[in-house]
Amino acid sequence: MTDGRAQRIVLVVACALVDADGRVLMAQRPEGKSLAGLWEFPGGKMEPGETPEDALIRELREELGIEVAKACLAPLAFASHTYADFHLLMPLYVCRRWQGTVQPVEGQALEWVKPARMRDYPMPPADEPLVAALRDL
Ligand code: C5P
């Protein structure tokens, strides 16, 4: 910022859920939300008082109907992106073990995608740089 005003910081936490075939779950942002139609790593905004892991466990339960243990979440990468009206900080975790079956609880489209195919899925600009971190999984 050059005008001296503080920019609003938004903290989002996201997860690369990896299945036994090495595919990663992508979720499509629904109509009516910002960046609708783009494909993102599941997750969401942190709430006050939450650790990133707490927030991710809550979001994965709410959005996908799965239970994830804190010990199964490993930090993988970190996104920092300036949008027009806020700055997004977003750690990306990787998770290979969860309980329950992944479901589109909020009606969102879900796809399991090989990291090499992710370029076929248009993503929010904050998520795009995170794809590189998945190549070595
Ligand atoms: O999902 P939600 O709309 O609460 O996220 C807040 C903002 O963070 C979005 O408007 C979007 O700009 C950004 N975001 C993102 N990549 C994600 C999740 C959110 O860029 N995976």
PDB file of C-alpha atoms and ligand atoms in Angstrom:
ATOM      1  CA  MET A   1       0.000   0.000   0.000  1.00  0.00           C
ATOM      2  CA  THR A   2       1.292   3.418  -0.833  1.00  0.00           C
ATOM      3  CA  ASP A   3      -1.380   5.623   0.787  1.00  0.00           C
ATOM      4  CA  GLY A   4      -0.550   4.627   4.381  1.00  0.00           C
ATOM      5  CA  ARG A   5      -3.845   2.820   5.069  1.00  0.00           C
ATOM      6  CA  ALA A   6      -3.667  -0.685   6.507  1.00  0.00           C
ATOM      7  CA  GLN A   7      -4.970  -3.392   4.231  1.00  0.00           C
ATOM      8  CA  ARG A   8      -7.484  -5.901   5.588  1.00  0.00           C
ATOM      9  CA  ILE A   9      -5.909  -9.308   6.181  1.00  0.00           C
ATOM     10  CA  VAL A  10      -8.024 -12.411   5.563  1.00  0.00           C
ATOM     11  CA  LEU A  11      -6.757 -15.701   7.013  1.00  0.00           C
ATOM     12  CA  VAL A  12      -7.897 -18.802   5.150  1.00  0.00           C
ATOM     13  CA  VAL A  13      -6.613 -22.326   5.737  1.00  0.00           C
ATOM     14  CA  ALA A  14      -6.730 -24.960   2.999  1.00  0.00           C
ATOM     15  CA  CYS A  15      -6.008 -28.647   2.609  1.00  0.00           C
ATOM     16  CA  ALA A  16      -4.729 -30.968  -0.103  1.00  0.00           C
ATOM     17  CA  LEU A  17      -6.566 -34.201   0.670  1.00  0.00           C
ATOM     18  CA  VAL A  18      -4.609 -36.933  -1.109  1.00  0.00           C
ATOM     19  CA  ASP A  19      -6.166 -40.310  -1.919  1.00  0.00           C
ATOM     20  CA  ALA A  20      -4.446 -43.698  -2.329  1.00  0.00           C
ATOM     21  CA  ASP A  21      -3.875 -43.008  -6.066  1.00  0.00           C
ATOM     22  CA  GLY A  22      -2.125 -39.698  -5.361  1.00  0.00           C
ATOM     23  CA  ARG A  23      -5.074 -37.620  -6.520  1.00  0.00           C
ATOM     24  CA  VAL A  24      -5.910 -34.365  -4.732  1.00  0.00           C
ATOM     25  CA  LEU A  25      -9.439 -33.158  -3.964  1.00  0.00           C
ATOM     26  CA  MET A  26     -10.496 -29.902  -5.617  1.00  0.00           C
ATOM     27  CA  ALA A  27     -13.758 -28.097  -4.873  1.00  0.00           C
ATOM     28  CA  GLN A  28     -15.508 -25.675  -7.203  1.00  0.00           C
ATOM     29  CA  ARG A  29     -16.570 -22.331  -5.753  1.00  0.00           C
ATOM     30  CA  PRO A  30     -20.354 -22.116  -6.132  1.00  0.00           C
ATOM     31  CA  GLU A  31     -22.433 -19.477  -7.880  1.00  0.00           C
ATOM     32  CA  GLY A  32     -23.062 -16.458  -5.691  1.00  0.00           C
ATOM     33  CA  LYS A  33     -19.629 -16.559  -4.011  1.00  0.00           C
ATOM     34  CA  SER A  34     -16.653 -14.491  -5.097  1.00  0.00           C
ATOM     35  CA  LEU A  35     -14.513 -16.259  -7.712  1.00  0.00           C
ATOM     36  CA  ALA A  36     -17.469 -18.537  -8.566  1.00  0.00           C
ATOM     37  CA  GLY A  37     -16.607 -21.436 -10.841  1.00  0.00           C
ATOM     38  CA  LEU A  38     -12.922 -21.540  -9.915  1.00  0.00           C
ATOM     39  CA  TRP A  39     -11.460 -24.680  -8.340  1.00  0.00           C
ATOM     40  CA  GLU A  40      -9.824 -24.425  -4.924  1.00  0.00           C
ATOM     41  CA  PHE A  41      -8.337 -26.551  -2.206  1.00  0.00           C
ATOM     42  CA  PRO A  42     -11.056 -27.179   0.401  1.00  0.00           C
ATOM     43  CA  GLY A  43     -10.912 -25.069   3.545  1.00  0.00           C
ATOM     44  CA  GLY A  44     -12.096 -21.699   4.700  1.00  0.00           C
ATOM     45  CA  LYS A  45     -11.657 -18.685   6.939  1.00  0.00           C
ATOM     46  CA  MET A  46     -10.115 -19.020  10.369  1.00  0.00           C
ATOM     47  CA  GLU A  47     -12.300 -17.787  13.218  1.00  0.00           C
ATOM     48  CA  PRO A  48     -10.922 -15.862  16.217  1.00  0.00           C
ATOM     49  CA  GLY A  49      -9.401 -18.207  18.784  1.00  0.00           C
ATOM     50  CA  GLU A  50      -8.833 -21.056  16.340  1.00  0.00           C
ATOM     51  CA  THR A  51      -5.489 -22.515  15.377  1.00  0.00           C
ATOM     52  CA  PRO A  52      -5.097 -23.187  11.639  1.00  0.00           C
ATOM     53  CA  GLU A  53      -5.516 -26.909  12.366  1.00  0.00           C
ATOM     54  CA  ASP A  54      -8.707 -26.326  14.422  1.00  0.00           C
ATOM     55  CA  ALA A  55     -10.158 -24.241  11.594  1.00  0.00           C
ATOM     56  CA  LEU A  56      -9.281 -26.810   8.962  1.00  0.00           C
ATOM     57  CA  ILE A  57     -10.750 -29.695  10.956  1.00  0.00           C
ATOM     58  CA  ARG A  58     -13.982 -27.679  11.370  1.00  0.00           C
ATOM     59  CA  GLU A  59     -14.144 -26.663   7.693  1.00  0.00           C
ATOM     60  CA  LEU A  60     -13.503 -30.206   6.431  1.00  0.00           C
ATOM     61  CA  ARG A  61     -16.275 -31.481   8.700  1.00  0.00           C
ATOM     62  CA  GLU A  62     -18.696 -28.739   7.548  1.00  0.00           C
ATOM     63  CA  GLU A  63     -17.883 -28.875   3.807  1.00  0.00           C
ATOM     64  CA  LEU A  64     -17.006 -32.520   3.210  1.00  0.00           C
ATOM     65  CA  GLY A  65     -18.468 -34.457   6.141  1.00  0.00           C
ATOM     66  CA  ILE A  66     -15.135 -36.032   7.112  1.00  0.00           C
ATOM     67  CA  GLU A  67     -13.257 -36.183  10.402  1.00  0.00           C
ATOM     68  CA  VAL A  68      -9.551 -35.412  10.372  1.00  0.00           C
ATOM     69  CA  ALA A  69      -7.195 -35.863  13.322  1.00  0.00           C
ATOM     70  CA  LYS A  70      -4.770 -33.031  14.029  1.00  0.00           C
ATOM     71  CA  ALA A  71      -1.858 -35.503  13.789  1.00  0.00           C
ATOM     72  CA  CYS A  72      -2.849 -36.226  10.165  1.00  0.00           C
ATOM     73  CA  LEU A  73      -2.416 -32.602   9.042  1.00  0.00           C
ATOM     74  CA  ALA A  74       1.068 -31.661   7.794  1.00  0.00           C
ATOM     75  CA  PRO A  75       1.929 -28.089   6.708  1.00  0.00           C
ATOM     76  CA  LEU A  76       3.008 -28.046   3.058  1.00  0.00           C
ATOM     77  CA  ALA A  77       3.070 -24.514   1.669  1.00  0.00           C
ATOM     78  CA  PHE A  78       1.899 -20.970   2.277  1.00  0.00           C
ATOM     79  CA  ALA A  79       0.071 -18.567  -0.037  1.00  0.00           C
ATOM     80  CA  SER A  80       0.179 -14.783   0.290  1.00  0.00           C
ATOM     81  CA  HIS A  81      -1.824 -12.875  -2.284  1.00  0.00           C
ATOM     82  CA  THR A  82      -3.071  -9.303  -2.592  1.00  0.00           C
ATOM     83  CA  TYR A  83      -6.628  -9.077  -3.938  1.00  0.00           C
ATOM     84  CA  ALA A  84      -8.237  -5.720  -4.789  1.00  0.00           C
ATOM     85  CA  ASP A  85      -9.795  -5.202  -1.359  1.00  0.00           C
ATOM     86  CA  PHE A  86      -7.852  -7.461   1.035  1.00  0.00           C
ATOM     87  CA  HIS A  87      -4.661  -9.444   1.480  1.00  0.00           C
ATOM     88  CA  LEU A  88      -5.074 -13.216   1.765  1.00  0.00           C
ATOM     89  CA  LEU A  89      -2.741 -15.345   3.895  1.00  0.00           C
ATOM     90  CA  MET A  90      -3.382 -19.050   3.383  1.00  0.00           C
ATOM     91  CA  PRO A  91      -1.400 -22.008   4.735  1.00  0.00           C
ATOM     92  CA  LEU A  92      -1.907 -25.245   2.797  1.00  0.00           C
ATOM     93  CA  TYR A  93      -1.819 -28.528   4.671  1.00  0.00           C
ATOM     94  CA  VAL A  94      -1.632 -32.031   3.271  1.00  0.00           C
ATOM     95  CA  CYS A  95      -3.739 -34.880   4.641  1.00  0.00           C
ATOM     96  CA  ARG A  96      -3.756 -38.532   3.548  1.00  0.00           C
ATOM     97  CA  ARG A  97      -5.925 -40.051   6.297  1.00  0.00           C
ATOM     98  CA  TRP A  98      -9.434 -39.163   7.377  1.00  0.00           C
ATOM     99  CA  GLN A  99     -12.557 -40.834   8.658  1.00  0.00           C
ATOM    100  CA  GLY A 100     -15.794 -40.957   6.686  1.00  0.00           C
ATOM    101  CA  THR A 101     -16.560 -40.545   3.001  1.00  0.00           C
ATOM    102  CA  VAL A 102     -15.983 -37.231   1.237  1.00  0.00           C
ATOM    103  CA  GLN A 103     -19.363 -35.702   0.358  1.00  0.00           C
ATOM    104  CA  PRO A 104     -20.347 -32.374  -1.241  1.00  0.00           C
ATOM    105  CA  VAL A 105     -22.217 -31.255   1.894  1.00  0.00           C
ATOM    106  CA  GLU A 106     -22.792 -27.752   0.512  1.00  0.00           C
ATOM    107  CA  GLY A 107     -23.694 -28.974  -2.994  1.00  0.00           C
ATOM    108  CA  GLN A 108     -20.294 -27.981  -4.368  1.00  0.00           C
ATOM    109  CA  ALA A 109     -18.744 -29.849  -7.311  1.00  0.00           C
ATOM    110  CA  LEU A 110     -15.804 -32.018  -6.205  1.00  0.00           C
ATOM    111  CA  GLU A 111     -13.107 -33.666  -8.318  1.00  0.00           C
ATOM    112  CA  TRP A 112     -10.099 -35.857  -7.489  1.00  0.00           C
ATOM    113  CA  VAL A 113      -7.291 -34.532  -9.653  1.00  0.00           C
ATOM    114  CA  LYS A 114      -3.743 -35.739 -10.358  1.00  0.00           C
ATOM    115  CA  PRO A 115      -1.323 -32.873  -9.620  1.00  0.00           C
ATOM    116  CA  ALA A 116      -0.100 -33.055 -13.244  1.00  0.00           C
ATOM    117  CA  ARG A 117      -3.681 -32.311 -14.448  1.00  0.00           C
ATOM    118  CA  MET A 118      -4.358 -29.379 -12.122  1.00  0.00           C
ATOM    119  CA  ARG A 119      -3.581 -26.802 -14.792  1.00  0.00           C
ATOM    120  CA  ASP A 120      -6.871 -27.895 -16.448  1.00  0.00           C
ATOM    121  CA  TYR A 121      -8.777 -26.543 -13.419  1.00  0.00           C
ATOM    122  CA  PRO A 122      -8.870 -22.740 -13.261  1.00  0.00           C
ATOM    123  CA  MET A 123      -8.045 -21.625  -9.721  1.00  0.00           C
ATOM    124  CA  PRO A 124      -8.143 -18.433  -7.666  1.00  0.00           C
ATOM    125  CA  PRO A 125      -4.835 -16.601  -8.102  1.00  0.00           C
ATOM    126  CA  ALA A 126      -3.887 -17.276  -4.480  1.00  0.00           C
ATOM    127  CA  ASP A 127      -4.168 -21.051  -4.978  1.00  0.00           C
ATOM    128  CA  GLU A 128      -2.232 -21.330  -8.239  1.00  0.00           C
ATOM    129  CA  PRO A 129       1.290 -21.044  -6.774  1.00  0.00           C
ATOM    130  CA  LEU A 130       0.468 -23.840  -4.299  1.00  0.00           C
ATOM    131  CA  VAL A 131       0.214 -26.407  -7.107  1.00  0.00           C
ATOM    132  CA  ALA A 132       4.015 -26.502  -7.392  1.00  0.00           C
ATOM    133  CA  ALA A 133       4.224 -27.805  -3.812  1.00  0.00           C
ATOM    134  CA  LEU A 134       2.098 -30.831  -4.769  1.00  0.00           C
ATOM    135  CA  ARG A 135       4.355 -32.100  -7.531  1.00  0.00           C
ATOM    136  CA  ASP A 136       6.644 -33.939  -5.121  1.00  0.00           C
ATOM    137  CA  LEU A 137       3.912 -35.649  -3.116  1.00  0.00           C
TER     138      LEU A 137
HETATM  139  O1  C5P B   1     -14.214 -19.009   0.891  1.00  0.00           O
HETATM  140  P1  C5P B   1     -14.354 -17.574   1.306  1.00  0.00           P
HETATM  141  O2  C5P B   1     -15.186 -16.785   0.326  1.00  0.00           O
HETATM  142  O3  C5P B   1     -14.758 -17.395   2.721  1.00  0.00           O
HETATM  143  O4  C5P B   1     -12.859 -17.012   1.216  1.00  0.00           O
HETATM  144  C1  C5P B   1     -12.572 -15.653   1.389  1.00  0.00           C
HETATM  145  C2  C5P B   1     -11.777 -15.142   0.213  1.00  0.00           C
HETATM  146  O5  C5P B   1     -10.511 -15.790   0.153  1.00  0.00           O
HETATM  147  C3  C5P B   1     -12.434 -15.432  -1.128  1.00  0.00           C
HETATM  148  O6  C5P B   1     -13.209 -14.344  -1.518  1.00  0.00           O
HETATM  149  C4  C5P B   1     -11.284 -15.637  -2.082  1.00  0.00           C
HETATM  150  O7  C5P B   1     -10.939 -14.401  -2.661  1.00  0.00           O
HETATM  151  C5  C5P B   1     -10.154 -16.080  -1.191  1.00  0.00           C
HETATM  152  N1  C5P B   1      -9.841 -17.507  -1.304  1.00  0.00           N
HETATM  153  C6  C5P B   1      -8.872 -17.938  -2.198  1.00  0.00           C
HETATM  154  N2  C5P B   1      -8.563 -19.278  -2.285  1.00  0.00           N
HETATM  155  C7  C5P B   1      -9.223 -20.163  -1.491  1.00  0.00           C
HETATM  156  C8  C5P B   1     -10.211 -19.743  -0.588  1.00  0.00           C
HETATM  157  C9  C5P B   1     -10.496 -18.405  -0.513  1.00  0.00           C
HETATM  158  O8  C5P B   1      -8.282 -17.135  -2.903  1.00  0.00           O
HETATM  159  N3  C5P B   1      -8.885 -21.466  -1.582  1.00  0.00           N
END
